Every structure is written in structure tokens, then in C-alpha cells.
């Protein structure tokens, strides 16, 4: 079975379009800081999931790795950050980097085995790896605290200056800084030779290997980079909430992040930024309204996006902008 | 030694009943995935619906268990046929990820709908008197309910064999699984076959959900909760190989039970380690022809 990703992918040598979207999103994100000073904890949470979804876009959108187990890396990042702090390493930035590296190491170890698979077997194995880690974390209570999770950790001020506050001001700006950094890094990556090679692998694995490309090594590297960012996101969740619970490794988190990315739009990096606030705000609001209705709403949204609005929010925005300029760019399906 | 053999026999019996339910629920997905090439991640939702409809028929309409289960199965199969014609038919030629997400969306709708209609709690189906006793086996008691599960599993295997090997419909079905366009070209109405197979698959899921409720408790999260184990059977069976799905379901059922019994510390996730290793070695399924 051939893997294709439902993105309206960039043609190989294009500069990514719509850089405006990123600037607008980050400007809006900064505006949130001043307009909703009492909702910054939720905003930081959204930023963390945008980062998590960005990491998935690297694996799924760029490299075509269809995974239902990305929470594995998110969870490893979160637990690592928690353990470090509990062991006395309270400096947050190095904590985040170490957590990301641990997640990347796991992906690097798994990659050579599981990335030979494509299609449904790959989906199955990533799902099984995710469930395996969840069940393991559930059983190894001396390590993870089991159901109770890890708590009682504290972190020293960011850069030694910015104290963590209960209003989430430091948390939010800290998350936003990591998100901006990761977004810039990923943006550079998409236009690099490595990014182009990945796109080639996504489109036609066999052809790339015949061209002399070491497909498995490239996929593993992409997977590890993606896991690094997912681990960073997990570590940020641990540091901002000062708690790590089992749910960071749950299948639900893996599905959440795929849904966020697909709602936003796969393969453009912007999808993560657009999908996270929409998904999490809808989830938050509909849960307040009725604790069960949110799954129905999210379910209908998924069906709608898949049947009507393929390409997600980014796809719709892209079309609207193109229409307003009186043209549909080349190579855009429909 | 005798102790060990006795416990082993019971693990095989208990694991076997577990495997029988797994088989009943997942064989429909194995069949439709081979035929339609659509990973229907909402399959568990049809199983849950079968269970909930049975409860509804028994509690609201006062139906007998042995009437409620078949009626629920037929209703879900009809819904399956309808869903195939309206929604799934649009999925055949879109990328895999989109198929996964759309069917996950359908599963979400079911989960939310079940929680709204029936509340978040676990539901139990009252078993009729005939099934609630136990029989004596090797000097230990064994629930009649589990004997019933094994019997239904055996009946379904027999049914599959009869339909597949002894009827024209079965021959057409096999042709459509092997080579869809070739089957179409020989004048087989593949569209109708797919619809029938999908209805049968969802009906079987509903049957498994209804009679297996003693092992897989009915709750709104059912469609997501048991998705992994169902998908494990499908993946190890090799997407479309019904014969191997019998063996795989039994092995998974028994291995899981044995692991939980002998290694209670690791039991819960031993099965996932097995799956990761198995799929990584044989991505096309355990019994796929090498090539």
C-alpha cells in the first residue's frame, strides 16, 4: 500500500508559501499575553500542544511516517523532565534539552526496526509501542508513580531571572519562545537538502533508494528529530504544570495530536499552530458545556475535514487567500 | 506437576474463550479490510452498539436474551450496510491517513453518543438462567457462559467455512478479496458483495459485543479501549486472511491469559511486546506467503 499524505504538499523547490501566517499567528499569540492575562495557563497548554503537533508534522507531513504512537516521545520527555527535577536538576532549559535528547534516543533506537514498515503495519506497530510504554509506566510505579504520577517537583527560574508565577506569565512566554525556536528550525529544515530528500522519500521510497539515498537512515533521523521536539513539548508540560501523569503516554494523546495536525493542515508546519488552539479551545468549551458532547463535536469535525475540507484550516485559508488574489497557485489540487 | 497441568488446561480454556470473543469481534474487520482496504477504526463502535442495543431491547422492550441478541445483531448489520453505502464508499480511494482519521471520527461520535445516551458507567447484560451456572470440568467448575462463547465461536467458524467453501457467494467473495478488478471484470457485482461483507462484519462485531460483554464490559469508551487488541488480531492475521485470524485470535487470547497468570507483574503488556516483534518480523501477517 502506498503512503500518501493528504497535504497539498509543496512542490520540491518552492519556498514555503504564506510565511505571513506564521507571523500573524505569533503576533496573535503575543497579543493573547496582554488580552487574556488570566487565561495564560490554558494558552501555555495550547502552545505545548502546538509544539507537539509541529513535531508530528515533521514525521508525518515531511517524512510520511504515519504514526498513532507519538505520545511515546511526549511522555518520555515529560517523565525525564520530572525525574531530573526530582533528582535535583532544577535548571529548566537544560532539563528540556536533556528530555528532548532522551526522546530522540528512543526514536533513534526504534527507527531502524519499525521504519522499514509502511502503511497499516507501521500504524499498528507505532500504536503497539505507545500502548506498551503506557502499560509499562502504569506497572513500574517505583519509577513513574503509577496512577498518582510524579509530583512535588520545583524548577529554578528561567535563565536565573524569570520566576515561575501562578498566573502563568513566565510559563506562557517560555513555551512561546520554545515554539518559535522549533518552528524556525523546522522551517529551515523543510527548505534544506535533508528536507527535500525527506519529501522525496515520502513521495516514492523506492525511487529515492534507487537514486542512492539511504532511505532508512534519513527516515530514522527525521523520526529522531521529530521525537526530540515531542520530548521538548512533554518536558514543557512537566515544567509548567509541575506534575507528570500517566495520561502523557496515553493513546488518547497520540490521537489528539494527529487530530490537531489534521484539523490545522498536514505538511506545512502552520497546521500545528492553527490546529492546536482550535482543537483545544473547542475541547475546553464543549467539555464545560457537556462532558460527553465534545467527542461528538470533534468526531463530526474530523468527518467534515476528511470529506469536505481536506487540507484542514490551512488548506481553507490558503484557498481563500488564493481566491482573493484571483488565482489558485500551481499544483494545488481542486 | 498435576497442579501445573490443571492450571495450564484452565488457562487454555479461559484464554480460549477470550480468544473466541476476540475472533468474533475482529473477524469482520479482517474480512472487510481485506476486501475494502479500509482500516475501519470504528469497528469497535459497532461492537459496542450491539451490546448496548441488546441491553436496550432487554430492559426497555422486555425481550428475552436469545431474542435481543439476534435482533441487535441484525439492526447493527443493517446500519453497517447503510454506513458502507453512504460513508465508507467515499473512503476507498483516499490516502490511508485520511481513512484512519475519518473512521476515528466516526468512533468518537459513537463514544460521545453512547456516553450521552447511556451515561458514563459500565453496563452489564443480565445473562439468562441457562448461561449463569457452571459445569464441572476436571474437578473444577467452569462457567456455562464460557462454554456458550466457545460454542458460538465454533458455530461462526463453521458458518464461515460453509459460506466460503460451499456457496457461490463465498466463491465470489474470495474472488473479490483476491483481485477486486478482475472479479468485477468477470461480472461479479463487487459493490454488492462489499456491502454484504461489511454488513456481515459489523453484525459479527455486534454479536461479539453483545455476547462478549461478560469479558469486555460495555462502557462508552469501549470503541477506543479495545481498539488496540482488535487491531492486533487484524494486523497479525495479515489483513484479509480469515483462516489465520482464527489461530491468531486464539493464540493472543491464550498468551495474554497465560502472561497475566504466570507473570502478573508484566502480564498486561507482554502481549504488546509480542506484537511489536511479530509485526516487525512479518509485516504482512504471521501466515502470509513469503515473497
XYZ file of C-alpha atoms in Angstrom:
625
model
C 0.000 0.000 0.000
C 1.356 3.362 -0.940
C 1.525 6.063 1.629
C 0.458 9.460 0.606
C -0.288 12.275 2.934
C -3.333 14.395 2.446
C -1.356 17.575 2.283
C -1.453 19.853 -0.669
C 2.341 19.440 -0.449
C 4.793 21.976 -1.651
C 6.406 21.223 -4.887
C 10.015 20.378 -4.312
C 11.782 23.652 -4.983
C 9.138 26.081 -3.817
C 9.865 28.328 -0.923
C 7.158 27.618 1.619
C 4.199 29.866 0.909
C 2.272 32.009 3.339
C 5.070 32.914 5.770
C 2.603 35.627 6.775
C 0.504 33.030 8.576
C 3.357 32.273 10.976
C 3.949 35.943 11.713
C 0.233 36.572 12.199
C -0.088 33.557 14.491
C 2.884 34.575 16.628
C 1.655 38.189 16.746
C -1.740 36.910 17.895
C -0.034 34.680 20.442
C 1.785 37.694 21.872
C -1.479 39.640 21.880
C -3.033 36.861 23.969
C -0.454 37.659 26.647
C -1.914 41.137 27.085
C -5.588 40.499 26.263
C -6.184 37.354 28.336
C -3.757 37.667 31.258
C -5.972 35.382 33.334
C -6.030 32.547 30.795
C -2.284 32.179 30.286
C -2.106 28.681 31.752
C -4.546 27.423 29.116
C -2.648 29.398 26.490
C 0.638 27.784 27.554
C -1.055 24.378 27.357
C -2.181 25.184 23.803
C 1.345 26.281 22.907
C 2.723 22.972 24.200
C 0.333 21.028 22.005
C 1.124 23.209 19.024
C 4.767 22.230 19.579
C 3.792 18.568 19.920
C 1.781 18.755 16.689
C 4.688 20.526 14.990
C 6.880 17.549 15.880
C 4.314 15.217 14.329
C 4.266 17.306 11.160
C 7.984 16.648 10.811
C 7.402 12.873 10.936
C 4.043 12.694 9.195
C 3.901 15.727 6.937
C 7.504 15.804 5.808
C 8.665 12.196 6.022
C 5.306 10.446 5.560
C 5.667 8.369 8.727
C 2.061 7.555 9.629
C 2.124 7.057 13.380
C -0.508 6.593 16.062
C 2.038 6.409 18.870
C 3.676 9.814 19.065
C 2.673 10.244 22.717
C 5.520 7.817 23.489
C 8.056 10.599 22.898
C 5.897 13.275 24.515
C 5.609 11.052 27.579
C 9.308 10.169 27.733
C 10.115 13.885 27.578
C 7.667 14.679 30.362
C 8.890 11.903 32.665
C 12.541 12.767 32.037
C 11.944 16.402 32.949
C 10.084 15.261 36.060
C 12.808 12.826 37.147
C 15.542 15.409 36.582
C 13.784 17.936 38.785
C 13.041 15.365 41.493
C 16.693 14.301 41.406
C 17.770 17.888 41.995
C 18.460 19.121 38.454
C 16.091 22.070 38.528
C 17.505 24.216 35.767
C 14.623 24.251 33.233
C 16.300 24.915 29.870
C 18.931 22.187 30.116
C 16.183 19.973 31.556
C 14.149 20.473 28.407
C 17.114 19.743 26.153
C 18.030 16.556 28.028
C 14.394 15.401 27.909
C 14.275 16.007 24.164
C 17.509 14.053 23.734
C 16.112 11.093 25.689
C 13.017 11.008 23.460
C 15.226 11.294 20.374
C 17.397 8.425 21.608
C 14.326 6.209 21.930
C 13.214 7.117 18.402
C 16.708 6.547 17.090
C 16.747 3.086 18.655
C 13.270 2.183 17.372
C 13.600 3.731 13.935
C 15.773 1.123 12.199
C 13.299 -1.587 13.219
C 9.934 -0.013 12.662
C 10.546 2.449 9.835
C 11.107 -0.388 7.396
C 7.350 -0.845 7.642
C 4.824 1.218 5.756
C 1.083 1.564 5.770
C -1.056 -0.254 8.273
C 1.696 -2.425 9.790
C 3.554 0.789 10.643
C 0.419 2.295 12.175
C -0.064 -0.881 14.193
C 3.488 -1.071 15.481
C 3.636 2.601 16.474
C 0.317 2.129 18.261
C 1.639 -1.006 19.984
C 4.845 0.786 21.055
C 2.712 3.564 22.533
C 0.438 1.173 24.415
C 3.449 -0.848 25.569
C 5.098 2.231 27.108
C 1.814 3.269 28.714
C 1.299 -0.149 30.275
C 4.936 -0.276 31.373
C 4.691 3.154 33.018
C 1.494 2.003 34.685
C 3.227 -1.029 36.204
C 6.609 0.497 37.101
C 5.206 2.530 39.954
C 8.581 2.972 41.672
C 9.725 4.870 38.575
C 6.627 6.711 37.409
C 4.392 6.887 40.452
C 1.850 4.845 38.503
C -1.638 6.309 38.669
C -0.541 9.041 41.074
C 2.095 10.362 38.712
C 5.166 12.403 39.590
C 4.617 15.494 41.716
C 6.340 17.731 44.218
C 8.950 18.965 41.738
C 10.112 22.559 41.542
C 12.170 24.353 38.930
C 14.598 27.211 39.256
C 13.809 30.490 37.475
C 14.230 30.552 33.691
C 17.709 31.880 32.837
C 18.028 32.513 36.543
C 15.871 35.642 36.171
C 12.236 34.855 35.451
C 10.418 33.365 38.414
C 7.577 30.929 37.730
C 4.334 32.602 38.730
C 0.913 31.177 39.454
C -0.516 33.400 36.715
C 1.434 31.535 34.092
C 3.140 34.635 32.683
C 6.605 33.076 32.658
C 5.163 29.724 31.601
C 3.454 31.184 28.568
C 6.360 33.239 27.269
C 8.736 30.345 27.946
C 6.541 27.953 25.923
C 6.096 30.532 23.175
C 9.875 31.011 22.931
C 10.422 27.268 22.531
C 7.622 27.087 19.979
C 9.056 29.948 17.926
C 12.518 28.409 18.059
C 11.251 24.992 16.992
C 9.113 26.486 14.258
C 12.048 28.408 12.854
C 14.213 25.288 12.995
C 11.599 23.186 11.222
C 11.057 25.906 8.639
C 14.776 25.920 7.846
C 14.728 22.140 7.724
C 11.951 21.976 5.121
C 14.000 24.036 2.689
C 17.253 22.202 3.385
C 18.583 19.382 1.257
C 17.611 16.977 4.001
C 14.052 18.301 3.929
C 13.855 17.857 0.175
C 15.244 14.336 0.443
C 12.588 13.523 3.040
C 9.898 14.806 0.751
C 11.280 12.557 -1.943
C 11.144 9.591 0.408
C 7.559 10.460 1.266
C 6.538 10.537 -2.363
C 8.425 7.494 -3.584
C 10.594 5.429 -1.296
C 11.792 3.010 -3.957
C 12.848 5.717 -6.370
C 14.789 7.537 -3.669
C 16.638 4.375 -2.686
C 17.452 3.700 -6.338
C 18.822 7.234 -6.558
C 21.296 6.217 -3.858
C 19.520 7.786 -0.949
C 19.891 5.910 2.341
C 16.177 5.956 2.996
C 16.122 4.169 6.340
C 18.840 6.386 7.823
C 17.057 9.519 6.651
C 13.719 8.365 7.996
C 15.311 7.462 11.324
C 16.950 10.883 11.546
C 13.644 12.588 10.771
C 11.901 10.392 13.345
C 14.533 11.241 15.975
C 14.316 14.977 15.238
C 10.556 14.762 15.486
C 10.848 12.825 18.752
C 13.246 15.469 20.087
C 10.625 18.177 19.597
C 7.870 15.945 21.004
C 10.078 15.315 24.045
C 10.641 19.053 24.421
C 6.867 19.553 24.378
C 6.435 16.873 27.024
C 9.155 18.415 29.197
C 7.466 21.807 28.924
C 4.199 20.259 30.111
C 6.019 18.779 33.118
C 7.730 22.075 33.941
C 4.716 24.328 33.553
C 2.323 22.055 35.439
C 4.909 20.692 37.922
C 3.232 17.329 37.503
C 3.577 14.305 35.216
C 0.619 11.942 34.970
C 0.204 8.670 33.124
C -2.019 10.322 30.522
C 1.040 11.877 28.821
C 1.666 8.402 27.352
C -1.947 7.544 26.542
C -3.314 6.595 23.149
C -5.718 9.495 23.574
C -2.765 11.932 23.487
C -1.464 10.270 20.320
C -4.861 10.624 18.690
C -5.244 14.203 19.991
C -2.040 15.306 18.311
C -2.930 13.683 14.991
C -6.336 15.342 15.079
C -4.774 18.727 15.915
C -2.411 18.439 12.982
C -5.047 17.257 10.527
C -7.521 19.926 11.581
C -4.815 22.526 11.086
C -3.435 21.013 7.900
C -0.677 18.454 7.366
C 2.665 19.206 5.804
C 3.042 22.963 6.114
C 4.170 23.411 9.731
C 1.458 26.065 10.099
C -1.129 23.357 10.613
C 0.192 22.714 14.118
C -0.126 26.407 15.023
C -3.657 26.654 13.656
C -4.992 23.297 14.813
C -3.897 23.398 18.461
C -5.881 26.486 19.556
C -8.962 25.467 17.562
C -8.997 21.882 18.821
C -8.153 22.612 22.451
C -10.484 25.597 22.762
C -13.351 23.583 21.287
C -12.487 20.708 23.608
C -12.273 23.041 26.599
C -15.523 24.847 25.867
C -17.565 21.815 24.890
C -16.346 19.933 27.957
C -17.594 22.786 30.124
C -20.922 22.678 28.329
C -21.318 18.924 28.451
C -18.620 16.459 29.476
C -19.623 13.972 26.773
C -20.581 16.177 23.861
C -17.022 17.146 22.982
C -16.201 13.790 21.443
C -19.254 14.056 19.189
C -18.220 17.548 18.136
C -14.606 16.533 17.480
C -15.840 13.419 15.658
C -18.060 15.408 13.320
C -15.233 17.885 12.765
C -12.928 15.065 11.703
C -15.515 13.602 9.349
C -16.165 17.063 7.934
C -12.483 17.842 7.403
C -11.908 14.486 5.708
C -14.930 14.583 3.426
C -15.282 18.287 2.679
C -12.373 20.424 3.812
C -9.339 18.258 3.025
C -6.221 20.179 3.893
C -7.703 21.448 7.156
C -7.746 25.059 8.280
C -4.516 25.806 6.451
C -5.995 24.428 3.242
C -9.121 26.529 3.586
C -7.154 29.696 4.428
C -4.840 29.024 1.547
C -7.736 28.717 -0.887
C -9.460 31.813 0.445
C -6.277 33.860 0.092
C -5.610 32.477 -3.366
C -9.187 33.251 -4.449
C -8.942 36.790 -3.133
C -5.873 37.244 -5.279
C -7.819 35.823 -8.179
C -5.665 32.771 -8.746
C -5.126 29.271 -7.498
C -1.410 28.581 -7.262
C 0.071 25.920 -9.451
C -0.016 22.370 -8.359
C -2.908 22.839 -5.987
C -5.418 20.044 -6.266
C -9.042 21.233 -6.519
C 3.147 -31.270 38.010
C -0.508 -32.235 38.112
C -1.186 -28.822 39.568
C 0.673 -27.232 36.689
C -1.183 -29.246 34.047
C -4.515 -28.417 35.642
C -3.732 -24.691 35.695
C -2.446 -24.927 32.134
C -5.674 -26.599 30.998
C -7.697 -23.832 32.600
C -5.529 -21.132 31.085
C -6.157 -22.686 27.703
C -9.893 -22.843 28.373
C -10.165 -19.321 29.762
C -7.768 -17.945 27.164
C -9.646 -19.834 24.501
C -12.960 -18.221 25.411
C -11.232 -14.846 25.467
C -9.796 -15.692 22.053
C -13.217 -16.781 20.779
C -14.720 -13.394 21.616
C -11.702 -11.641 20.103
C -12.203 -13.716 16.976
C -15.926 -12.957 16.715
C -15.350 -9.223 17.120
C -12.340 -8.909 14.863
C -13.007 -11.384 12.052
C -15.461 -8.943 10.479
C -12.714 -6.339 10.364
C -10.224 -8.845 8.970
C -12.696 -9.622 6.179
C -13.697 -6.064 5.307
C -10.130 -4.827 5.495
C -9.062 -7.481 3.028
C -11.956 -6.624 0.778
C -12.221 -2.855 1.070
C -8.645 -1.945 2.029
C -10.108 0.459 4.544
C -8.874 0.292 8.124
C -12.204 0.745 9.842
C -11.148 2.007 13.242
C -14.829 2.447 14.085
C -15.267 -1.325 14.069
C -15.245 -1.461 17.872
C -18.038 1.099 17.889
C -20.326 -1.332 16.053
C -19.437 -3.982 18.639
C -20.312 -1.626 21.488
C -23.548 -0.688 19.732
C -24.510 -4.365 19.531
C -24.054 -4.702 23.287
C -25.934 -1.526 24.138
C -28.809 -2.391 21.792
C -29.110 -5.779 23.474
C -29.388 -4.079 26.870
C -31.942 -1.663 25.466
C -34.044 -4.448 23.973
C -33.933 -6.436 27.211
C -34.596 -3.570 29.604
C -36.967 -1.388 27.596
C -38.762 -3.935 25.410
C -38.519 -6.793 27.896
C -37.057 -9.077 25.259
C -35.517 -12.446 26.060
C -31.699 -12.593 25.828
C -31.816 -15.060 22.959
C -34.189 -12.769 21.031
C -32.484 -9.489 21.943
C -29.013 -10.549 20.761
C -30.003 -11.575 17.201
C -32.284 -8.543 16.792
C -29.442 -6.246 17.895
C -27.079 -8.000 15.505
C -29.485 -7.574 12.578
C -30.073 -3.905 13.407
C -26.335 -3.183 13.569
C -25.721 -5.133 10.343
C -28.383 -3.000 8.624
C -26.737 0.135 9.991
C -23.421 -1.217 8.714
C -24.829 -1.681 5.218
C -26.197 1.855 5.312
C -22.885 3.273 6.574
C -21.000 1.416 3.847
C -23.201 2.863 1.107
C -23.151 6.409 2.449
C -19.789 6.989 4.163
C -17.343 4.146 3.661
C -17.902 4.116 -0.089
C -16.217 7.521 -0.176
C -13.122 6.155 1.527
C -11.910 3.641 -0.994
C -9.531 5.852 -2.899
C -8.312 8.362 -0.383
C -4.964 8.184 1.456
C -4.628 5.815 4.364
C -4.215 8.519 6.983
C -7.475 10.129 5.895
C -9.257 6.794 6.144
C -7.871 6.301 9.633
C -8.917 9.749 10.753
C -12.370 9.588 9.280
C -13.086 6.275 10.938
C -11.585 7.551 14.208
C -14.007 10.467 13.856
C -16.897 8.032 13.490
C -15.671 6.141 16.572
C -15.556 9.448 18.517
C -19.135 10.213 17.516
C -20.192 6.796 18.817
C -18.269 7.228 22.091
C -19.851 10.617 22.734
C -23.267 9.387 21.645
C -23.116 6.326 23.905
C -21.977 8.436 26.859
C -24.802 10.926 26.277
C -27.452 8.230 25.873
C -26.410 5.697 28.475
C -24.224 7.670 30.867
C -20.550 7.114 31.564
C -20.937 3.977 33.700
C -20.238 0.358 32.874
C -23.313 -1.622 31.857
C -23.814 -5.307 32.442
C -26.106 -7.581 30.479
C -28.222 -9.875 32.612
C -27.448 -13.411 31.469
C -30.375 -15.815 31.195
C -30.543 -18.566 33.804
C -29.326 -21.220 31.350
C -25.996 -19.429 30.959
C -25.348 -18.347 34.527
C -24.455 -21.679 36.132
C -21.251 -23.626 35.849
C -20.238 -27.103 34.795
C -17.796 -29.478 36.370
C -14.561 -29.864 34.443
C -11.508 -31.826 35.700
C -12.910 -31.469 39.176
C -13.087 -27.674 38.918
C -16.103 -25.587 37.985
C -16.173 -23.826 34.646
C -18.822 -21.191 33.805
C -21.517 -22.259 31.330
C -21.262 -18.746 29.882
C -17.753 -19.522 28.648
C -18.854 -22.818 27.160
C -21.516 -20.814 25.314
C -18.848 -18.402 23.987
C -16.724 -21.275 22.727
C -19.771 -22.843 21.069
C -20.765 -19.620 19.304
C -17.171 -19.150 18.132
C -17.141 -22.676 16.739
C -20.500 -22.105 15.018
C -19.199 -18.958 13.354
C -16.086 -20.742 12.129
C -18.358 -23.453 10.726
C -20.550 -20.786 9.142
C -17.538 -19.112 7.528
C -16.350 -22.426 6.172
C -19.800 -23.257 4.756
C -20.278 -19.850 3.131
C -16.746 -19.525 1.784
C -16.196 -23.058 0.573
C -19.692 -24.241 -0.270
C -21.591 -21.318 -1.822
C -21.287 -19.218 -4.971
C -21.431 -16.115 -2.813
C -18.370 -17.401 -0.987
C -16.549 -18.017 -4.247
C -17.385 -14.512 -5.430
C -16.251 -13.117 -2.101
C -12.930 -14.925 -2.330
C -12.511 -13.668 -5.881
C -13.215 -10.107 -4.778
C -10.710 -10.332 -1.916
C -8.000 -11.731 -4.165
C -8.414 -9.389 -7.104
C -11.120 -6.831 -7.000
C -10.923 -5.526 -10.539
C -10.599 -8.991 -12.041
C -13.672 -10.099 -10.114
C -15.520 -7.042 -11.388
C -14.453 -7.869 -14.919
C -15.911 -11.372 -14.717
C -19.295 -9.885 -13.970
C -19.343 -10.196 -10.207
C -21.193 -7.345 -8.578
C -18.328 -6.420 -6.261
C -20.138 -3.395 -4.882
C -22.970 -5.562 -3.600
C -20.518 -8.110 -2.216
C -18.619 -5.406 -0.361
C -21.848 -4.089 1.118
C -22.911 -7.570 2.220
C -19.486 -8.316 3.663
C -19.448 -5.028 5.537
C -22.925 -5.705 6.920
C -21.826 -9.192 7.967
C -18.641 -7.798 9.512
C -20.424 -5.166 11.568
C -23.083 -7.746 12.501
C -20.383 -10.089 13.789
C -18.838 -7.223 15.729
C -22.240 -6.552 17.282
C -22.595 -10.230 18.169
C -19.176 -10.209 19.817
C -20.020 -7.007 21.681
C -23.327 -8.440 22.907
C -22.326 -11.949 23.981
C -18.775 -10.970 24.947
C -19.926 -8.255 27.345
C -19.003 -10.518 30.257
C -15.332 -10.307 29.229
C -15.309 -6.860 27.594
C -17.553 -4.699 29.818
C -19.760 -2.240 27.958
C -18.849 1.388 28.527
C -18.829 4.443 26.286
C -15.060 4.240 25.773
C -15.388 0.635 24.550
C -14.739 1.556 20.874
C -11.359 3.107 21.769
C -10.441 0.892 24.709
C -10.498 -2.413 22.810
C -9.350 -0.982 19.505
C -5.718 -1.904 20.092
C -6.369 -5.570 20.812
C -8.746 -5.834 17.824
C -6.192 -4.209 15.537
C -3.526 -6.561 16.867
C -5.574 -9.556 15.696
C -6.149 -7.940 12.314
C -2.513 -6.997 11.810
C -1.178 -10.397 12.852
C -3.768 -12.162 10.675
C -2.499 -10.312 7.667
C -5.410 -8.122 6.581
C -7.910 -10.396 4.909
C -6.754 -13.857 5.916
C -9.765 -15.227 7.771
C -8.288 -18.647 8.436
C -5.237 -17.232 10.154
C -7.408 -14.870 12.192
C -8.882 -17.905 13.974
C -5.430 -19.093 15.023
C -4.170 -15.607 15.838
C -7.197 -14.736 17.993
C -6.826 -17.992 19.937
C -3.061 -17.581 20.395
C -3.423 -13.958 21.502
C -6.253 -14.878 23.888
C -4.322 -17.740 25.450
C -0.950 -15.958 25.501
C -2.473 -12.890 27.144
C -4.240 -15.013 29.767
C -1.116 -17.071 30.427
C 1.082 -13.978 30.744
C -1.328 -12.373 33.185
C -1.423 -15.605 35.206
C 2.253 -16.535 35.313
C 3.793 -13.064 35.162
C 1.244 -10.823 36.861
C 3.823 -8.040 37.079
C 4.362 -7.858 33.336
C 1.222 -9.624 32.117
C -0.628 -6.554 30.912
C 1.943 -5.521 28.381
C 3.672 -8.784 27.482
C 1.252 -9.109 24.583
C 2.311 -5.772 23.074
C 5.954 -6.756 23.103
C 4.970 -9.910 21.239
C 3.058 -7.895 18.661
C 5.843 -5.407 18.065
C 8.270 -8.251 17.471
C 5.844 -10.219 15.304
C 4.788 -7.376 13.046
C 8.340 -6.105 12.717
C 9.442 -9.544 11.527
C 6.449 -10.372 9.369
C 4.744 -7.130 8.332
C 2.307 -8.948 6.038
C 0.982 -11.118 8.855
C 2.038 -14.279 10.597
C 0.782 -16.654 7.939
C 1.457 -14.620 4.817
C 3.148 -16.332 1.911
C 6.746 -15.227 1.812
C 7.692 -13.247 -1.223
